[in-house]
Amino acid sequence: MPTITLTVNGTPHTLTVDPGETLADVLRYRLGLTGTKIGCQEGECGACTVEVNGEAVLSCIYPAERADGKSVLTIEGLAQKHDHEFILHPLQEAFVEHGAVQCGFCTPGQIMAAHALLEHNPDPQPEDIHHALKDNLCRCGAYPAIEDAILAAAHGLRTGEPPPPPEIPASAYAGKVVGRPHIRPDAVDKVTGRARYTDDLVFPNMLHAAVRRAEVPHGILRRLDVSKARALKGVVAVMTAEDLPAARNHGVLIDDWPILVGVGERIRYVGDALAIVAAEARAIAQEAASLIEAEIEPLPVLADPLAALAPDAPQLHPSGNLLKHIKVRKGDVERGFAEADVVLEHTFTTPHYDHAFLEPEASVAVPTEDGRMEVYVGSQIPYDDRRQVAAALGWPEERVHIVGQTMGGGFGGKEDIAGQIHAALLAWKTGRPVKLLYDRRESLIAHPKRHATQIRVRIGAKRDGRLTAVQTELYGDTGAYASLGEKVMERATTHSAGPYDVPHVRADCYAVYTNNPPAGAFRGFGVTQSNFAVESLMDMLAERLGLDPVELRRKNALRVGSATSTGQVLRESVGLLECIDRVDAEVRRLSEGADPFAPHPVPGEPHKVRAWGFAAAFKNTGLGGGAPDEATAEVELLPEGLFEVRISSAELGQGLVSVLQLVAAEEIGVEAEGVRVLVMDTDRTPDGGPTTASRQTYVSGNAARMAARVLVSALRSTLAERYDVPPEQIQPQVEGLLLGERLLRWPEVAAEMHALGREPRIRYTYHAPETKPLGEGGDMHFAYAFAAQAAEVEVNTLTGEVKVLRVVTAVDVGAAINPLTLKGQIEGGVIMGIGTALTEHFIVEEGRVVTDRLARYRMPSFEQVPEIIPIVVEHPVSTGPFGGKGVGEIVSVPTAPAITNAIYRAVGVRLDSLPVEQEALLLPIALR
Amino acid sequence: MPTLWHTYLRPKTVEEALQMLAEAGEAAVLIAGGTDLMLDLQQGRHPPVQALVDITEIPELRALEIRGNELFVGAGVPLNRVSASPLVREHAMALAEATGQMAGYQIRNVATLGGNVAHALPAADGAIALLALDARAEVASPQGRRRVPLADLYLGPGRSALKHEEMLVGFWLPLTRQKAASAFRRVMRPQGVALPILNTAVWLAREGDRIAQIRIAVGPFGPVPRRATAAESALCGHAPDEATLNAAVEALLREARFRTSRYRATETYRRHLAGILLRETVGKAWERASGE
Ligand SMILES: Cc1cc2nc3c(=O)[nH]c(=O)nc-3n(C[C@H](O)[C@H](O)[C@H](O)COP(=O)(O)OP(=O)(O)OC[C@H]3O[C@@H](n4cnc5c(N)ncnc54)[C@H](O)[C@@H]3O)c2cc1C
Ligand code: FES
Ligand code: FES
């Protein structure tokens, strides 16, 4: 075996490597330098960027033996250690301060690429940064902050001064802590490479797993031969459906998804698992999986909802192919259309989309000595993982311990079970720790997507623009299994008339099983699709009526006192009109008197035409629809005087931990640093419920706040008795409790409590306001977030190329809890919306995934990022934590229609399907 | 995943590399940047090999300099060095533009022109630029060295005419002269694989207000990279006015064998773009050729 000698971060190493190993393998698995990330193993994402002899390279396609004799710098080598303390490199410091870190998975690669850039070019312009970091993808869309951070660091390095901090205004409702920009608590770990993601974990004696997937979209499994796999040296266990100890199916809402498909059973999509293997090495497990022979009797493929609803279609599930028919009824649409002066109708389609979180799915299951099973995983719903893993093992739930790990993005795609159950089964079978890491292809094929939809909208309006009726019909491709499909399509349907006060609404949605990959939760939760349809038609209506597109929306916008399509009368926190007005004002200011919605050829390049487009949206906060929405949080005063908030809710990169920290700190009266937050652990943190539906700021935020409040009052009353001071005279301070004149520091408070036999710890279950199921009227949701966006595009009328130049985005967030992370959410949401409109197209043909590599599924890179002008609108929710409501999804909903509307305004071509195909856009222009 | 290679060899001279290739027979494969080959191996498009012969430490392949009255660009020079080189910018602007746009920064730090040419894709950006610049490839084989026109290196899509025991040493480009210039432009689509839908490279020499000499390469023009000679004839000897350009586009479309590639572009779209890119690149090169 070859031996290589290389210097890594200044330390020489001589190691033996396996032939075929890459530099990334050596760094991560031999040297334990797991700050270097693997997002694709295809040379596409840049997460694995390191410097070799001073040049940035991709370590995932760099043969290890080539590094022989060279000097390698990784993220771990940037910070300097001085007297046991790490001094961050100015780039790391600037990334932290500017909020350039969200999930953090791309961060090491971004910083290393930036480091190499600054070595060559100490004074880069923004274009230089875009050029040098073009292939460093960030799915969270932190690009604007990354650019600012690099510019600040460069300035710092040139001048020797600390990098200039960002200027981010505080909330109008700011308290002492809440509402002011704060660095997220996990940022330093993420910029130094210390943050641990699941694949970074190593356990003694650990095995590696692989899954044999069907690779056939529809059929009956007739025979499965695992003998060759079993015989392979290094294979420790092979399991098929026959070996399942308990549950045969899993599912978040409906248990319809086979853990393993058995002989004689139905295969419903290419990603169905037929067998699982555990082996001494990942490569062996993968080879073994490929040696498993499956004989599958093919069945006709149901490639879309209409095919699946055909009378003679084979039935995929015992309940049939229709997962759900969802109905929304308000008023009488027939009457509404009769009253209309204009009626327009159009059908829109949207394809599947993949979350493409930069961190592929990974799970490690570890059997413990006391007979339990630990599962290390980045999951959006730890307690539901626990339920499902326990059911698969046939154990009581308490025997399973989900230990959440830092997550490299989720966006809705880590709500379903991925490898958790398979890893646990193999760990149970072998008695050894088992890691199951998906590669990018497996991730693209297996996990649930955003629903592909077909949406027909009919809209009636008076000549002055007042809407009289909206009727919609939606078909949602929910794929092979239910996942969260029913809920997603329900949201699509209830929001399908847009953020407008419409007297008569009728919406029918059919969520249909097909042989495509399952569809489930994806940031926007169905509203992305229906908003594209209705906001496109609203623009068509404005044109037909000769109205300004903003005026039309203003006229119909939901406001306090309006009733939504489901009959909910909005009582407060409806900032839509302000969002519309502020975007309108900003766009008109930028247009300097010209009509922003008219085409403007670029001077000197008349074949390039620019225009603005507009769209508005709303999106529920919380589960709603009558589902009990609750979260339990625990707050404890630790002996060292820190408060710890514990809740199982998930940090996927969005910044929840920071929100919980600030809310608790404000409530208690300490600085942010006085609170730390522990999340995603089913043994140590109580159930915060699923991290979905933009619910965590509100629901978990309230739980943390109330737990903190009750704890403080418990401390007060206990100490009031002990020191004989009236509780009103006990005031929390930053350093401790002030009892009259005397300050008892927090560690002393904790000690006093323990001495008195009282645990300084409170658990509080917060129940969100009750909601009503669809069809019953009343409050379907306890709050909604609102947004308006305008996008300026430039269309090249010779080639069809489209560029988004600027986006103005106003979001009503209730009240901003952490303006720094909020800015990241807003910018990242717009960038994801640009992907929805322009770059992303998940292609499934006859049930087979064509876009099965990251190279074929493109997310926005630095090249696509426009100037983003964020406007925070604050209409507080009285019941929200310090006025806050959910923002995670609304921020990306209106972007796609704003872009396609702008394209129409620029060149007169209406695009009714996503994403924008430049060829399809060009054709009508060229024919003119 | 089976072991992708068994031995990794690191020759320091061309002769040493050739010897390794000769000794190992079919079982050895050259690796330069590895940005095509590593992915082909990792994704199973290339069968595992016995030996990889790493040619990145051969000084001759890393040379980029004027030799006599030609510009020599080593087959192993990373693309970033090619695009940033003042010599390339002066004498072969189209090549600087092409290599500057390929892939991303990290890939360009290791990817090479030799690999781009040897990989033999019909629309490889570097190869298309080299073609318009009249580059000759220096090929080393056990029989010795020879220089061949770039177009002779191709057999079919993805198949180079290089024999297994041969390698590219570098590319020889004529130096620029008064009133001559080149340009490159490509159109991508934002979705799907990052290969150009169409690219075009043009080199031309002016004489007064006429084009005295011109070379045009378009990719993908057909199964292998080659020049658009009919369009060249239509332009040569004329001023690049509207009528001449129209005739050139027509000639180009007559000669080209554009295809529809699934999920990427239709033949119709390529035909449309071919005219647009030809006009743009001829215009750009013409403009550059008038400057001093
Ligand atoms: C993310 C990404 C984006 C890309 N974008 C582009 C793009 O925009 N445009 C484009 O044209 N290409 C692109 N490519 C393809 C690739 O980067 C280029 O083709 C590159 O120039 C290949 O060079 P290399 O040195 O990496 O070749 P290698 O992968 O090392 O080799 C490729 C082939 O050439 C052979 N070979 C290498 N050097 C020699 C030699 N001196 N003599 C004989 N044979 C040799 C090898 O044996 C192998 O068969 C992209 C690739 C990736 C991964
Ligand atoms: S992991 Fe190397 S580029 Fe994505
Ligand atoms: S922060 Fe960049 S991918 Fe999440």
PDB file of C-alpha atoms in Angstrom, chain B residues 89-176:
ATOM      1  CA  ARG B  89      -4.151  37.496 -23.493  1.00  0.00           C
ATOM      2  CA  GLU B  90      -1.919  39.173 -26.004  1.00  0.00           C
ATOM      3  CA  HIS B  91      -1.644  36.409 -28.563  1.00  0.00           C
ATOM      4  CA  ALA B  92      -4.686  34.234 -28.010  1.00  0.00           C
ATOM      5  CA  MET B  93      -7.486  36.220 -26.431  1.00  0.00           C
ATOM      6  CA  ALA B  94     -10.103  33.636 -27.413  1.00  0.00           C
ATOM      7  CA  LEU B  95      -8.219  31.024 -25.396  1.00  0.00           C
ATOM      8  CA  ALA B  96      -7.989  33.334 -22.389  1.00  0.00           C
ATOM      9  CA  GLU B  97     -11.724  33.964 -22.617  1.00  0.00           C
ATOM     10  CA  ALA B  98     -12.594  30.301 -23.013  1.00  0.00           C
ATOM     11  CA  THR B  99     -10.413  29.034 -20.194  1.00  0.00           C
ATOM     12  CA  GLY B 100     -11.544  31.871 -17.931  1.00  0.00           C
ATOM     13  CA  GLN B 101     -15.167  30.803 -18.229  1.00  0.00           C
ATOM     14  CA  MET B 102     -14.783  27.066 -17.851  1.00  0.00           C
ATOM     15  CA  ALA B 103     -16.028  25.490 -14.632  1.00  0.00           C
ATOM     16  CA  GLY B 104     -15.209  27.209 -11.342  1.00  0.00           C
ATOM     17  CA  TYR B 105     -12.054  28.545  -9.782  1.00  0.00           C
ATOM     18  CA  GLN B 106     -10.997  25.399  -7.913  1.00  0.00           C
ATOM     19  CA  ILE B 107     -11.515  23.185 -10.950  1.00  0.00           C
ATOM     20  CA  ARG B 108      -9.528  25.615 -13.082  1.00  0.00           C
ATOM     21  CA  ASN B 109      -6.660  25.450 -10.617  1.00  0.00           C
ATOM     22  CA  VAL B 110      -6.068  21.841 -11.625  1.00  0.00           C
ATOM     23  CA  ALA B 111      -7.867  21.227 -14.930  1.00  0.00           C
ATOM     24  CA  THR B 112      -5.668  21.395 -18.017  1.00  0.00           C
ATOM     25  CA  LEU B 113      -5.938  22.151 -21.703  1.00  0.00           C
ATOM     26  CA  GLY B 114      -4.456  18.743 -22.514  1.00  0.00           C
ATOM     27  CA  GLY B 115      -7.245  17.035 -20.617  1.00  0.00           C
ATOM     28  CA  ASN B 116      -9.854  19.231 -22.263  1.00  0.00           C
ATOM     29  CA  VAL B 117      -8.591  18.313 -25.719  1.00  0.00           C
ATOM     30  CA  ALA B 118      -7.959  14.630 -24.982  1.00  0.00           C
ATOM     31  CA  HIS B 119     -11.385  14.183 -23.434  1.00  0.00           C
ATOM     32  CA  ALA B 120     -12.619  15.019 -26.927  1.00  0.00           C
ATOM     33  CA  LEU B 121     -16.061  16.439 -26.215  1.00  0.00           C
ATOM     34  CA  PRO B 122     -17.505  18.170 -29.286  1.00  0.00           C
ATOM     35  CA  ALA B 123     -18.058  21.443 -27.425  1.00  0.00           C
ATOM     36  CA  ALA B 124     -15.034  21.506 -25.105  1.00  0.00           C
ATOM     37  CA  ASP B 125     -14.427  25.221 -24.657  1.00  0.00           C
ATOM     38  CA  GLY B 126     -10.641  25.083 -24.640  1.00  0.00           C
ATOM     39  CA  ALA B 127     -10.472  22.896 -27.713  1.00  0.00           C
ATOM     40  CA  ILE B 128     -12.819  25.153 -29.671  1.00  0.00           C
ATOM     41  CA  ALA B 129     -10.680  28.186 -28.919  1.00  0.00           C
ATOM     42  CA  LEU B 130      -7.498  26.330 -29.868  1.00  0.00           C
ATOM     43  CA  LEU B 131      -9.064  25.319 -33.144  1.00  0.00           C
ATOM     44  CA  ALA B 132      -9.855  28.873 -34.167  1.00  0.00           C
ATOM     45  CA  LEU B 133      -6.361  29.915 -33.137  1.00  0.00           C
ATOM     46  CA  ASP B 134      -4.842  27.375 -35.499  1.00  0.00           C
ATOM     47  CA  ALA B 135      -3.074  25.562 -32.712  1.00  0.00           C
ATOM     48  CA  ARG B 136      -0.927  22.551 -33.425  1.00  0.00           C
ATOM     49  CA  ALA B 137      -0.696  19.857 -30.836  1.00  0.00           C
ATOM     50  CA  GLU B 138       2.652  18.390 -29.968  1.00  0.00           C
ATOM     51  CA  VAL B 139       2.236  14.671 -29.494  1.00  0.00           C
ATOM     52  CA  ALA B 140       4.894  12.489 -27.904  1.00  0.00           C
ATOM     53  CA  SER B 141       4.932   8.804 -28.707  1.00  0.00           C
ATOM     54  CA  PRO B 142       7.495   6.017 -28.362  1.00  0.00           C
ATOM     55  CA  GLN B 143       8.412   6.792 -31.985  1.00  0.00           C
ATOM     56  CA  GLY B 144       9.183  10.431 -31.181  1.00  0.00           C
ATOM     57  CA  ARG B 145       7.494  13.789 -31.294  1.00  0.00           C
ATOM     58  CA  ARG B 146       5.218  15.188 -33.942  1.00  0.00           C
ATOM     59  CA  ARG B 147       3.032  18.231 -34.397  1.00  0.00           C
ATOM     60  CA  VAL B 148      -0.481  17.766 -35.687  1.00  0.00           C
ATOM     61  CA  PRO B 149      -3.298  20.175 -36.426  1.00  0.00           C
ATOM     62  CA  LEU B 150      -5.798  20.042 -33.622  1.00  0.00           C
ATOM     63  CA  ALA B 151      -8.595  18.837 -35.855  1.00  0.00           C
ATOM     64  CA  ASP B 152      -6.650  15.638 -36.570  1.00  0.00           C
ATOM     65  CA  LEU B 153      -6.866  14.607 -32.921  1.00  0.00           C
ATOM     66  CA  TYR B 154     -10.483  13.512 -33.020  1.00  0.00           C
ATOM     67  CA  LEU B 155     -12.230  10.308 -34.038  1.00  0.00           C
ATOM     68  CA  GLY B 156     -15.689  10.843 -32.593  1.00  0.00           C
ATOM     69  CA  PRO B 157     -17.531  12.274 -29.612  1.00  0.00           C
ATOM     70  CA  GLY B 158     -15.422  11.518 -26.543  1.00  0.00           C
ATOM     71  CA  ARG B 159     -12.886   9.604 -28.646  1.00  0.00           C
ATOM     72  CA  SER B 160      -9.517  11.127 -29.322  1.00  0.00           C
ATOM     73  CA  ALA B 161      -7.232   9.865 -32.063  1.00  0.00           C
ATOM     74  CA  LEU B 162      -4.347   9.677 -29.627  1.00  0.00           C
ATOM     75  CA  LYS B 163      -3.004   6.177 -29.261  1.00  0.00           C
ATOM     76  CA  HIS B 164      -2.874   4.662 -25.871  1.00  0.00           C
ATOM     77  CA  GLU B 165       0.889   5.005 -25.583  1.00  0.00           C
ATOM     78  CA  GLU B 166       0.895   8.643 -26.739  1.00  0.00           C
ATOM     79  CA  MET B 167       0.472  11.885 -24.891  1.00  0.00           C
ATOM     80  CA  LEU B 168      -0.051  15.566 -25.529  1.00  0.00           C
ATOM     81  CA  VAL B 169       2.923  17.699 -24.606  1.00  0.00           C
ATOM     82  CA  GLY B 170       1.499  21.074 -25.453  1.00  0.00           C
ATOM     83  CA  PHE B 171       0.025  23.383 -28.041  1.00  0.00           C
ATOM     84  CA  TRP B 172       1.832  25.676 -30.470  1.00  0.00           C
ATOM     85  CA  LEU B 173       0.037  28.855 -31.424  1.00  0.00           C
ATOM     86  CA  PRO B 174       1.043  31.446 -33.971  1.00  0.00           C
ATOM     87  CA  LEU B 175       1.907  34.815 -32.469  1.00  0.00           C
ATOM     88  CA  THR B 176      -0.455  37.647 -33.071  1.00  0.00           C
TER      89      THR B 176
END
